Coordinates of C-alpha atoms and ligand atoms in Angstrom, one line a residue:
X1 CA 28.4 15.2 9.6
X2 CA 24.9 13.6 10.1
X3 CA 23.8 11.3 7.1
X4 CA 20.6 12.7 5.6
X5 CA 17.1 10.2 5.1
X6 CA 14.5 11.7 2.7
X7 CA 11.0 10.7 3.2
X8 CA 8.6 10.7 0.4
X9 CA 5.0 11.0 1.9
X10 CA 4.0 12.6 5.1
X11 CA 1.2 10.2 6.4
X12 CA 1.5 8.4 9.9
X13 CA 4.5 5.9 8.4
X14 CA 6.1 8.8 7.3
X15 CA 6.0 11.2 10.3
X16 CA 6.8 8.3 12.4
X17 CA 10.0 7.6 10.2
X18 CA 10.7 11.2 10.2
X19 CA 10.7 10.8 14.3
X20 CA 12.6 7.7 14.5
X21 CA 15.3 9.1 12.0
X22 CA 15.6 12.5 13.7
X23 CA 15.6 9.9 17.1
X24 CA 18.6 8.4 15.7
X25 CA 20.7 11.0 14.8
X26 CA 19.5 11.7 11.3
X27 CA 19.5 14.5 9.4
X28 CA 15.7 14.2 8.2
X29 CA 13.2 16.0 5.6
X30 CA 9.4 15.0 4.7
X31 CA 8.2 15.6 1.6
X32 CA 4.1 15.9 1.3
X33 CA 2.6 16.5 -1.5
X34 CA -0.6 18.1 0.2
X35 CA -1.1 21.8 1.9
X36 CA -1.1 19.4 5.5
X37 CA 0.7 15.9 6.6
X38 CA -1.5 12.9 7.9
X39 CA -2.6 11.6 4.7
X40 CA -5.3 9.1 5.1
X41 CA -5.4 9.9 9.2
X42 CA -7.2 13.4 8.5
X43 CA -10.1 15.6 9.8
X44 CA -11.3 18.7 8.1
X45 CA -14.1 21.2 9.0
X46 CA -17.6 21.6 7.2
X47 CA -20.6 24.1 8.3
X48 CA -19.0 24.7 12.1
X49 CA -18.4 21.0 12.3
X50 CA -15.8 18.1 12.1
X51 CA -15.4 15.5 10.0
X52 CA -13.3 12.7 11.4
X53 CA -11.9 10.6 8.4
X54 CA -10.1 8.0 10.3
X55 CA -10.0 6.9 14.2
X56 CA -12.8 4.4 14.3
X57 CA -10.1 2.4 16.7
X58 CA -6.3 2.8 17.3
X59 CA -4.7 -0.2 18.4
X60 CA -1.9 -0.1 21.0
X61 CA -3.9 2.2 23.5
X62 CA -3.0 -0.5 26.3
X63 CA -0.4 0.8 28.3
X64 CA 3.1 -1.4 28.8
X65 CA 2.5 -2.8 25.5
X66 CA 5.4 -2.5 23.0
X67 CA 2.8 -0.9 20.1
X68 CA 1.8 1.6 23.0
X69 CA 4.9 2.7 23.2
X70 CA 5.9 2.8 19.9
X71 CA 2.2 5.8 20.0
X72 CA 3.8 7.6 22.6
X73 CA 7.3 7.7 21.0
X74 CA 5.8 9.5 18.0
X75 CA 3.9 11.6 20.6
X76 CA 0.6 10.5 19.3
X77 CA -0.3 9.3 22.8
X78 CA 0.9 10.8 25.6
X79 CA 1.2 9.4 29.5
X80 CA -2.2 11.1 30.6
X81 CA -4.3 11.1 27.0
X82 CA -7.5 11.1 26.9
X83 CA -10.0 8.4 25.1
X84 CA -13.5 9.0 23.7
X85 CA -16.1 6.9 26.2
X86 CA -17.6 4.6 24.1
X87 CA -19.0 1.0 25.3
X88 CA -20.2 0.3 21.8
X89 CA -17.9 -2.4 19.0
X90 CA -21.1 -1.9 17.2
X91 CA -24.8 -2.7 16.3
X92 CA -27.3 -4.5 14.4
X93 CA -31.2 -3.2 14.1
X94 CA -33.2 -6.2 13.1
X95 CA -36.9 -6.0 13.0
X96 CA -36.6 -3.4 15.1
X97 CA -34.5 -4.7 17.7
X98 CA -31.0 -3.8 18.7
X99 CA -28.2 -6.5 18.8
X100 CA -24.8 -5.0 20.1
X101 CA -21.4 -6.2 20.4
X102 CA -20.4 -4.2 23.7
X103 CA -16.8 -4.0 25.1
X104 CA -18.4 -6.0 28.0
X105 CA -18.0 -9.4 26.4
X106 CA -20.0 -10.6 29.1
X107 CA -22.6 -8.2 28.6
X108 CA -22.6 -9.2 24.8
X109 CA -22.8 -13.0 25.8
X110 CA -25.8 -12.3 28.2
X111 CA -27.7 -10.4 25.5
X112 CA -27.2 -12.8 22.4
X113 CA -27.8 -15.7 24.1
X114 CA -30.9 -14.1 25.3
X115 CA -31.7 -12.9 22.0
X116 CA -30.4 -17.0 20.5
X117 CA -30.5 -20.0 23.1
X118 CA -30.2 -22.2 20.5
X119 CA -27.1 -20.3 19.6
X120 CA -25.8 -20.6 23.2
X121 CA -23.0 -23.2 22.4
X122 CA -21.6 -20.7 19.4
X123 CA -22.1 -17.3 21.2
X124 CA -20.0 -19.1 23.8
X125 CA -17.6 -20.8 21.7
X126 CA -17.1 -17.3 20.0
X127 CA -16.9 -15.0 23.0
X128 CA -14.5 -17.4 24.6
X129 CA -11.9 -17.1 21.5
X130 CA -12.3 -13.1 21.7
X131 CA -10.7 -13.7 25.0
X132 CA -7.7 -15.8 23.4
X133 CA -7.6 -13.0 20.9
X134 CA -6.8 -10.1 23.2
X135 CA -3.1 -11.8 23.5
X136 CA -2.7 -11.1 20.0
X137 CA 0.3 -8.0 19.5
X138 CA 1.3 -7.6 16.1
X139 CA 5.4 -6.9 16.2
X140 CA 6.5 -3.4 17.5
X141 CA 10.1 -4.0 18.2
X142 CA 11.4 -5.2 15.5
X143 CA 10.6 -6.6 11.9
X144 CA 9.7 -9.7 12.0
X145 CA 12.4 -10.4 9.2
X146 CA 14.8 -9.6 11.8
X147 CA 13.4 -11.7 15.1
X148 CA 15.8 -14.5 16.2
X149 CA 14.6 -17.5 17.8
X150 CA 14.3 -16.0 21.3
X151 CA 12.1 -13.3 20.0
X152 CA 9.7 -16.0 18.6
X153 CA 9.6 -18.1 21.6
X154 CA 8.5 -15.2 24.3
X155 CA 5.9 -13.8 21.7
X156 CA 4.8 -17.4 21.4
X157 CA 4.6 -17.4 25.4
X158 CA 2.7 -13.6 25.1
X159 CA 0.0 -15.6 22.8
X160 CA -0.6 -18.9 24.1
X161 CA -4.0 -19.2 23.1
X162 CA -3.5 -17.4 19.7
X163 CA -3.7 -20.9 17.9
X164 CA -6.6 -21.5 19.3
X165 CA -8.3 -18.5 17.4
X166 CA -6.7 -19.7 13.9
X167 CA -7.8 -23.5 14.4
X168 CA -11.0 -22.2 15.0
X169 CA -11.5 -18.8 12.4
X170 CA -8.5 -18.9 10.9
X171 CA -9.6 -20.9 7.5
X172 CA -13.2 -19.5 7.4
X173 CA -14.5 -16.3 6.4
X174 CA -16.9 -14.0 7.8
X175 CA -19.8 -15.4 5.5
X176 CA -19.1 -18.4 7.1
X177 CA -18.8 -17.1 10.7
X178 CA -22.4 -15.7 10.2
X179 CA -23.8 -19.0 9.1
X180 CA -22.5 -20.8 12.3
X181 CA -25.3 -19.1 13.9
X182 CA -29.1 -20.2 13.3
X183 CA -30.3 -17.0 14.3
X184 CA -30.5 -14.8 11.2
X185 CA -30.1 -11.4 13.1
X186 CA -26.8 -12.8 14.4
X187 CA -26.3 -13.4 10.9
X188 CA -26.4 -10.5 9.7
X189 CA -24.6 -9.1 13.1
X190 CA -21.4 -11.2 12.0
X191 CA -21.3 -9.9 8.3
X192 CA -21.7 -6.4 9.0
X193 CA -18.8 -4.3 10.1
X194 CA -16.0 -5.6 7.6
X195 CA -16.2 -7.2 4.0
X196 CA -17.8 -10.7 4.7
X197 CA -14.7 -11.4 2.7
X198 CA -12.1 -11.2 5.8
X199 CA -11.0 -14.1 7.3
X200 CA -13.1 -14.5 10.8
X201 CA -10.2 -14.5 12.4
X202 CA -9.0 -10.6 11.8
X203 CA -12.6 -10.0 13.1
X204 CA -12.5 -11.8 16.5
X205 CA -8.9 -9.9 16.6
X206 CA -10.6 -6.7 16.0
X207 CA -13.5 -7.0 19.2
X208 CA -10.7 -8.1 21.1
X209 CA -9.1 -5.0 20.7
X210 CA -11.8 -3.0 21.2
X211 CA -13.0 -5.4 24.1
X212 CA -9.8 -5.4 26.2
X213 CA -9.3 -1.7 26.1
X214 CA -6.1 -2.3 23.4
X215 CA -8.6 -0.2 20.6
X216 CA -9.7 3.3 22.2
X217 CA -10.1 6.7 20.0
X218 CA -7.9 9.3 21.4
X219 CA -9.7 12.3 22.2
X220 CA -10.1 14.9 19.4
X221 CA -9.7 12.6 17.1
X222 CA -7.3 11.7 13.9
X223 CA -6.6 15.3 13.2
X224 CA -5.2 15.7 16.5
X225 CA -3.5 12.9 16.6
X226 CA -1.4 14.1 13.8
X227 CA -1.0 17.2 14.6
X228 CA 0.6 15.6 17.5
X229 CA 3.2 14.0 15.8
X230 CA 3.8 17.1 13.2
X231 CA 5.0 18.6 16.5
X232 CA 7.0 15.8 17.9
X233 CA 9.2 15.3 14.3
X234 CA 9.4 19.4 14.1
X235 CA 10.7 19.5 17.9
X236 CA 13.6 16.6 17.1
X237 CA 14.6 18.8 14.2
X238 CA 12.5 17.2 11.9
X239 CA 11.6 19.5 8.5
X240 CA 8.2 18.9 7.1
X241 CA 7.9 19.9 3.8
X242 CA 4.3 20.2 2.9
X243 CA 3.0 21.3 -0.8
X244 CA 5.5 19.7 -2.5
X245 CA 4.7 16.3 -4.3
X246 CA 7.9 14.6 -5.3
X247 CA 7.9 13.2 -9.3
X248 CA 10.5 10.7 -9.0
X249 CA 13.6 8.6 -6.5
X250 CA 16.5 9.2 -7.9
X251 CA 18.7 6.2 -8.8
X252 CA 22.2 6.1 -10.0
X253 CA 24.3 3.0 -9.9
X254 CA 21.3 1.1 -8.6
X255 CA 21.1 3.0 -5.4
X256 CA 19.0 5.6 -4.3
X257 CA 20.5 8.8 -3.7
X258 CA 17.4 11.4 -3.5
X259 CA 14.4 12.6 -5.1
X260 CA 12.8 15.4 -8.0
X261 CA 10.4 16.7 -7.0
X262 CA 7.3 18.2 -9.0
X263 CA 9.0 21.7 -9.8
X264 CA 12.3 19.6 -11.1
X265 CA 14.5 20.7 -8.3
X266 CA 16.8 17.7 -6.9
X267 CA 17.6 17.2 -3.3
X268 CA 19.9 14.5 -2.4
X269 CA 20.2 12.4 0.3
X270 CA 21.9 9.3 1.7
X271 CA 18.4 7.3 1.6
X272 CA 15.1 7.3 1.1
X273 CA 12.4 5.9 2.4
X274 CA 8.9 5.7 0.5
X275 CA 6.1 6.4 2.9
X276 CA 3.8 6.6 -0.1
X277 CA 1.3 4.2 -1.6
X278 CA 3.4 1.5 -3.1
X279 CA 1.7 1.5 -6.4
X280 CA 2.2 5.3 -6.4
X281 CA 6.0 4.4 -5.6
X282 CA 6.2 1.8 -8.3
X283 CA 4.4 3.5 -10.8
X284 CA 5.7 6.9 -10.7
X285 CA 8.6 7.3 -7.9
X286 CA 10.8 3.9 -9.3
X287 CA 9.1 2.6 -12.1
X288 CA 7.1 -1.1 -12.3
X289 CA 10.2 -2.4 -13.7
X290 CA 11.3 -2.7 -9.5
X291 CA 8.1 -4.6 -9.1
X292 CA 8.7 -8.2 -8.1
X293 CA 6.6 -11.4 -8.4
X294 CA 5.0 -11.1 -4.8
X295 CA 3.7 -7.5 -5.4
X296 CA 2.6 -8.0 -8.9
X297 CA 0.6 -11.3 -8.0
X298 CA -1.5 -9.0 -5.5
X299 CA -2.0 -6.3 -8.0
X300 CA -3.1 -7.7 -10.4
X301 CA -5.3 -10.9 -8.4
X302 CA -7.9 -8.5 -6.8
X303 CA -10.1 -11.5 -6.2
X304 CA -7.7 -12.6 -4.2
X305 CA -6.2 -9.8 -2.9
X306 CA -9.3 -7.3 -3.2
X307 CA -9.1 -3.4 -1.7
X308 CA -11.5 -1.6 -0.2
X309 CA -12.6 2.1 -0.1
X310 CA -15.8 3.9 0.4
X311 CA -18.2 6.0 -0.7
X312 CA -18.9 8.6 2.4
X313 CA -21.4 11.0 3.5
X314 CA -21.4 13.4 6.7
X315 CA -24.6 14.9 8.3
X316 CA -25.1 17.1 11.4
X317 CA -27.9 16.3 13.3
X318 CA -29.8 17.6 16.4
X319 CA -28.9 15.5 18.5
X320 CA -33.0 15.3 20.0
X321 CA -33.8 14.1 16.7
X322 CA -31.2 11.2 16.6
X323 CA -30.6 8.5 20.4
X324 CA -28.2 5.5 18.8
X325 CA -24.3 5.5 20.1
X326 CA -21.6 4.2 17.8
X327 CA -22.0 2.8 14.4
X328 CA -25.4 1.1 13.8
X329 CA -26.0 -1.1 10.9
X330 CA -29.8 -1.8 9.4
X331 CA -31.4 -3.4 6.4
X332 CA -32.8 -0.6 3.7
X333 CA -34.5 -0.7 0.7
X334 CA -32.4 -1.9 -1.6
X335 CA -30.3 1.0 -4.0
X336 CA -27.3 1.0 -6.6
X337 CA -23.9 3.0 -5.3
X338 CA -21.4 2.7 -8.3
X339 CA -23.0 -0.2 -10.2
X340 CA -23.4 -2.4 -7.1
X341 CA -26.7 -3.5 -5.4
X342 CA -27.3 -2.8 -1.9
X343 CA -30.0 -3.1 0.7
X344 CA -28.0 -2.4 3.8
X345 CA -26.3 0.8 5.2
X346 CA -24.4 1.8 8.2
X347 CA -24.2 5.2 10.0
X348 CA -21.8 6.0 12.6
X349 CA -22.2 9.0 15.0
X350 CA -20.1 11.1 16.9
X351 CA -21.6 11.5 19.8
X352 CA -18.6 10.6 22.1
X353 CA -16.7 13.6 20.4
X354 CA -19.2 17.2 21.4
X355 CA -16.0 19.2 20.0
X356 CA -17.3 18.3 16.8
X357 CA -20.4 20.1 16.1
X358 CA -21.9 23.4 18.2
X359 CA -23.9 22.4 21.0
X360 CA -27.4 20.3 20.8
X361 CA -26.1 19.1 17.4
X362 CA -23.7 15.6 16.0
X363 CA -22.2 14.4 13.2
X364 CA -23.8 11.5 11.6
X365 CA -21.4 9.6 9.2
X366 CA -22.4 7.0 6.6
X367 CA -19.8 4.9 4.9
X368 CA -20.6 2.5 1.8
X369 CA -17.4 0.1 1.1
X370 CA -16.3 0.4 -2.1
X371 CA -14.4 -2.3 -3.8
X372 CA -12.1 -2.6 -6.9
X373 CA -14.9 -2.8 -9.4
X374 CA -17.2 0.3 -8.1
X375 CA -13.5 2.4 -7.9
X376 CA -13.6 1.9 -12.0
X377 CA -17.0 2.3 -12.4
X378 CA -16.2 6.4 -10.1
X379 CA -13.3 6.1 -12.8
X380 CA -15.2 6.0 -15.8
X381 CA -17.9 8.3 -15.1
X382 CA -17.9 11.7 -16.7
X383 CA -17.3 15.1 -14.5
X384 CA -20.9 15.8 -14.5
X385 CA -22.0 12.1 -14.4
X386 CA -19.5 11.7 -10.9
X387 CA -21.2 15.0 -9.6
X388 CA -24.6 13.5 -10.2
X389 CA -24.2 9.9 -9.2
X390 CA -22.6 11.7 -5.8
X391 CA -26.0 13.6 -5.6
X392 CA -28.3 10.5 -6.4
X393 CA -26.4 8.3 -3.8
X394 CA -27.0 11.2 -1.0
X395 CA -30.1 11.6 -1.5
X396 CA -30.4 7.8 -1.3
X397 CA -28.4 7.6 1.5
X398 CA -31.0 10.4 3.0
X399 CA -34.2 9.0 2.1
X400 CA -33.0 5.4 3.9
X401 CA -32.1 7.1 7.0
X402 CA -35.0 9.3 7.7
X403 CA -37.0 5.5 6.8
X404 CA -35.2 3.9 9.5
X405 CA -35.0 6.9 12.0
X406 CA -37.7 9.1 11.0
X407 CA -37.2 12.1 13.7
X408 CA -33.9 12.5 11.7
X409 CA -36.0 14.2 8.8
X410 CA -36.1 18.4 9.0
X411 CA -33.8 17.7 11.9
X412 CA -29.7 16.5 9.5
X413 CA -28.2 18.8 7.3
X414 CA -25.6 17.6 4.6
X415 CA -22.0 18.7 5.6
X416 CA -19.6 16.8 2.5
X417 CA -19.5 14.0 0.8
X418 CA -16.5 12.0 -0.6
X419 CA -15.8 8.8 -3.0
X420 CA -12.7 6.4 -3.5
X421 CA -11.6 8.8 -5.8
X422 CA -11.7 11.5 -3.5
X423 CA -8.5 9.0 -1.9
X424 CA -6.5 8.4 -5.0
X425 CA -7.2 12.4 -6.0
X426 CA -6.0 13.4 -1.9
X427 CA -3.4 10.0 -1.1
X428 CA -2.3 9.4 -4.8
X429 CA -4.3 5.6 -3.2
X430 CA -4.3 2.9 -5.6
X431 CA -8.1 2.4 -6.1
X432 CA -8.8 4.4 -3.5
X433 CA -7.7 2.4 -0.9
X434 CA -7.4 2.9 2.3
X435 CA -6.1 -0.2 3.8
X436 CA -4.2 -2.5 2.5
X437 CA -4.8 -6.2 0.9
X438 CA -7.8 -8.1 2.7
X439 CA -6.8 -11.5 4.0
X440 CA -9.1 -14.1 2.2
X441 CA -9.8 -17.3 3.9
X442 CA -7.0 -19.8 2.4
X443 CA -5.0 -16.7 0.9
X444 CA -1.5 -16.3 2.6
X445 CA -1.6 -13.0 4.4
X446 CA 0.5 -10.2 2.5
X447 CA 4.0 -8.8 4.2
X448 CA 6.9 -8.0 2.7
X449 CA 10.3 -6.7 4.4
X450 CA 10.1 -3.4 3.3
X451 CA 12.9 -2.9 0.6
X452 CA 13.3 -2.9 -2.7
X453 CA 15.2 -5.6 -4.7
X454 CA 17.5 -3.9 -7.2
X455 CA 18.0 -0.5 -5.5
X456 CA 20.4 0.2 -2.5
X457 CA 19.2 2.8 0.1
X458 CA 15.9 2.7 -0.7
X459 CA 13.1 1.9 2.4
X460 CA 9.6 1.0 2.3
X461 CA 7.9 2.5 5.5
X462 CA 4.3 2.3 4.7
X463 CA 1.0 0.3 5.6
X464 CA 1.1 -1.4 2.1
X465 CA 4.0 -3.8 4.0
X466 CA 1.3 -5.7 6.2
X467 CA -1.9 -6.7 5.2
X468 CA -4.7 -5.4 6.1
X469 CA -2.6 -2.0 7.1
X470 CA -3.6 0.3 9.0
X471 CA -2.4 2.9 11.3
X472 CA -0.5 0.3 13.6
X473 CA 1.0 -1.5 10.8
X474 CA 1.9 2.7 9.3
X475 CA 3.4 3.8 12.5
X476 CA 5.4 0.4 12.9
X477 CA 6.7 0.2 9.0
X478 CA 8.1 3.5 9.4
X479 CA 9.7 2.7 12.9
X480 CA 11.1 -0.4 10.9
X481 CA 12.5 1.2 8.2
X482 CA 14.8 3.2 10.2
X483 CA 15.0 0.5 12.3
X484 CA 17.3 -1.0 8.9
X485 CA 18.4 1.8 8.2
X486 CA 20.4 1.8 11.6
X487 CA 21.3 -1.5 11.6
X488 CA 23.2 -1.0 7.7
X489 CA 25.3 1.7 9.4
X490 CA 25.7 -0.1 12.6
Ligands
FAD501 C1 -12.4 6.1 6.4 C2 -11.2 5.5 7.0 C3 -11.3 4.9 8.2 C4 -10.1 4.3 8.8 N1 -10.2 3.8 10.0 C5 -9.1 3.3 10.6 C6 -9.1 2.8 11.9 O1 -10.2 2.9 12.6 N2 -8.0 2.3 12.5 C7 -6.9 2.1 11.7 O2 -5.9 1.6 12.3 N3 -6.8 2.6 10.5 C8 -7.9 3.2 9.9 N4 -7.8 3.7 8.6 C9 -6.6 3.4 7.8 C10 -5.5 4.5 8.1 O3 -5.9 5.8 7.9 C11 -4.3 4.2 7.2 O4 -3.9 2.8 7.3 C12 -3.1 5.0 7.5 O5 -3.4 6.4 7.7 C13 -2.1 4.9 6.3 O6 -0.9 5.6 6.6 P1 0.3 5.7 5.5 O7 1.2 6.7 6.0 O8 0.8 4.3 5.3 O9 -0.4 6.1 4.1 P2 -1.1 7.5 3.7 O10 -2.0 8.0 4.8 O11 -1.8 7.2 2.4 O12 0.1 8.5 3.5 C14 0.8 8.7 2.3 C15 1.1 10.1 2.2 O13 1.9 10.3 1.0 C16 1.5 11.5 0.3 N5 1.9 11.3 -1.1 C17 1.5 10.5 -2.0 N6 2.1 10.6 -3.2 C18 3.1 11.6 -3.0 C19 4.1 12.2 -3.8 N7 4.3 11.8 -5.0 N8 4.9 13.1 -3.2 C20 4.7 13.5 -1.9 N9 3.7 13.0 -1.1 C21 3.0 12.0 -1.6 C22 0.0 11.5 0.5 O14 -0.5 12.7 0.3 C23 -0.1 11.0 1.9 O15 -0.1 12.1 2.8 C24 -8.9 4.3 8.1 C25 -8.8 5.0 6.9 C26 -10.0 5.6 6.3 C27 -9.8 6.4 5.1

């Protein structure tokens, strides 16, 4: 008879445990507590159009590498998929002008140097280590709690010049980065896309994705990417249990041996394997009592270990009315969102994906990060105040984009708009999160292996394992937990 895994949460890491177990002869059933899997990798429709909550990169798109083929073994990449065409990383508007980081690094070296020749040395220095960091592969094998010395030395060979990147950015932050440079639009360029908090290093990482063609957006988006994998786990003999939220693991002689779910029916199980958030898992599934030192130091250090959500607002727009490509950051006048100054704002649009909106129109996308402290100031608000600080900030959010592109105004119609709360209400997301812990400059990068001390059985396959998270650290964690899963019953 085939052992049976349960999976608690049917996001990315959980669909692509529910694959791998069903790949390895498992007996295997998802449990999601919302109407559809795909958690935080989700799209839904508004007004005739799309909203893409996810995809702003997926890396692993290269083929031949290991985390490509860890996509295509889920079945969210397949041998002849298709990717958006985009040339963009992203841009700046300062003073008027347009500063881009293109995926043609030496398009962007060209450009800035132009823009900065007393920068040249820096813009040189710093496209030359976005080269070194297109080596870096983050482990799709195997967990790295289970690589021998052999493993180590041939990805050591794969990233030769990876060591250059951390002498360099590794022990500086993004502020930091920015103030290399004398030119204050390059400034601004460097602090923009993620919290000036990151270490510089995960930035250069991140263009060097994008740059080397490792980073692409599959075509149709994160909703179809998903939907992807629902089919792949259902066509192994995978069930997917949607619409049913799960209360509690069940534990008996300090091993896990199934879950409750909501409507107090028990299903039992040979493991488990939490695919939820792991404050949702400690708090409600096992109890904080599981929580060791390491977790609880993150928790409850969020200078240290700060989270990040957003507060988000979607827009078609006639496409006459609106010319940028990918996500363009610019200076505004400066507002409140959640207690927190701002005078800067981004908008991304969609361009690259016309099955989005109806013809002649896009959807425009604006995204204000969210940290810790504007998640409890959502928290505290009343119903009615949240529904009117939502309104205010839209408006806001309006009334700065038809400033900086003018033609926008008559021509953009609201479509939704969505808070951190909107994440922990949706994800059960701690905060609201949707990655995991930033890595601060001089802060050890969170991982953990992925079980639980104190409770046989039970798996972690989720993107809380790996800072900063996301998708390739969701599709890998649930990958790895069967991976030990296997390897306990040889
Ligand atoms: C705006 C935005 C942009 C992003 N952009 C990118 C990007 O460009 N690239 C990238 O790599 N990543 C990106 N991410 C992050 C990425 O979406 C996440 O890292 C990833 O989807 C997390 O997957 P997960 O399975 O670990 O967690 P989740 O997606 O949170 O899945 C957990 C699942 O568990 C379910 N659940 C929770 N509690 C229970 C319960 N008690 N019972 C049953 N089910 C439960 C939830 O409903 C959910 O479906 C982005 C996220 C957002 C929101």
């Amino acid at each position: 008879m085939k052992k049976k895994i349960i999976i608690v949460g049917g996001g990315i890491a959980g669909l692509s445990a529910g694959i791998y177990g069903s790949l390895a002869g498992y007996e295997v059933e998802v449990y999601e507590k919302n109407p559809v899997a795909g958690g935080q990798c989700m799209g839904w429709n508004r007004k005739g159009c799309h909203i893409d909550n996810c995809i702003h990169w997926l890396t692993g798109t290269r083929k031949g590498s290991a985390l490509r083929k860890v996509w295509e073994t889920v079945g969210a990449l397949e041998e002849n998929t298709q990717f958006a065409d985009c040339d963009v990383f992203y841009t700046r508007i300062y003073n008027e002008q347009r500063i881009t980081l293109w995926k043609d690094l030496d398009r962007t070296q060209a450009e800035l140097i132009d823009l900065s020749p007393e920068d040249t040395e820096e813009i040189k220095k710093f496209i030359q280590h976005v080269r070194y960091a297109s080596e870096c592969e983050m482990p799709a094998e195997k967990p790295m709690e289970a690589m021998g010395i052999r493993d180590y030395i041939r990805m050591g060979a794969s990233m030769a010049n990876m060591p250059k990147v951390m002498k360099e950015y590794g022990s500086i932050d993004l502020e930091e980065l920015a103030h290399r440079f004398h030119h204050p639009a390059l400034q601004k360029l460097f602090m923009d896309y993620m919290p000036k908090e990151y270490v510089a290093s995960s930035f250069l990482v991140s263009y060097a994705t994008i740059a080397s063609g490792n980073g692409e957006i599959p075509k149709g988006g994160s909703l179809a990417m998903t939907n992807r994998m629902i089919d792949r786990l259902r066509s192994l003999g995978g069930k997917l249990y949607c619409n049913t939220p799960v209360s509690r693991i069940l534990i008996e002689h300090k091993t896990a041996v199934g879950i409750e779910l909501a409507d107090g029916r028990r299903v039992m199980s040979d493991y488990v394997v939490s695919s939820v958030d792991t404050m949702e898992m400690f708090s409600r599934l096992i109890g904080e009592k599981y929580m060791n030192k390491k977790w609880r130091s993150c928790y409850e250090n969020s200078d240290a270990y700060p989270l990040f959500s957003g507060f988000q607002a979607a827009f078609a727009a006639d496409c006459s009315a609106y010319e940028d490509k990918g996500t363009v950051f610019f200076d505004c006048q400066p507002f409140t969102a959640a207690g927190q100054q701002a005078a800067r704002m981004s908008v991304k649009s969609f361009e690259y994906e016309p099955s989005f909106a109806p013809e002649g129109k896009t959807v425009l996308q604006v995204n204000l990060i969210q940290f810790d402290a504007d998640f409890l100031y959502w928290k505290q608000l009343s119903k009615d105040a949240y529904k009117e600080h939502k309104q205010v900030l839209v408006r806001i959010i309006e009334e700065r984009l038809y400033q900086q592109f003018p033609t926008l105004k008559g021509h953009m119609e609201l479509l939704d708009c969505w808070t951190p709360l909107t994440y922990e209400r949706y994800c059960n997301s701690y905060h609201g999160a949707y990655m995991s812990f930033i890595t601060k400059k001089g802060i050890k990068s969170f991982r953990v292996k992925g079980t639980v001390k104190g409770i046989k059985n039970l798996y972690i396959g989720s993107q809380w394992t790996m800072a900063p998270g996301g998708l390739p650290v969701a599709v890998t964690s649930g990958k790895f937990a069967i991976w030990w899963i296997t390897r306990k019953d040889r």
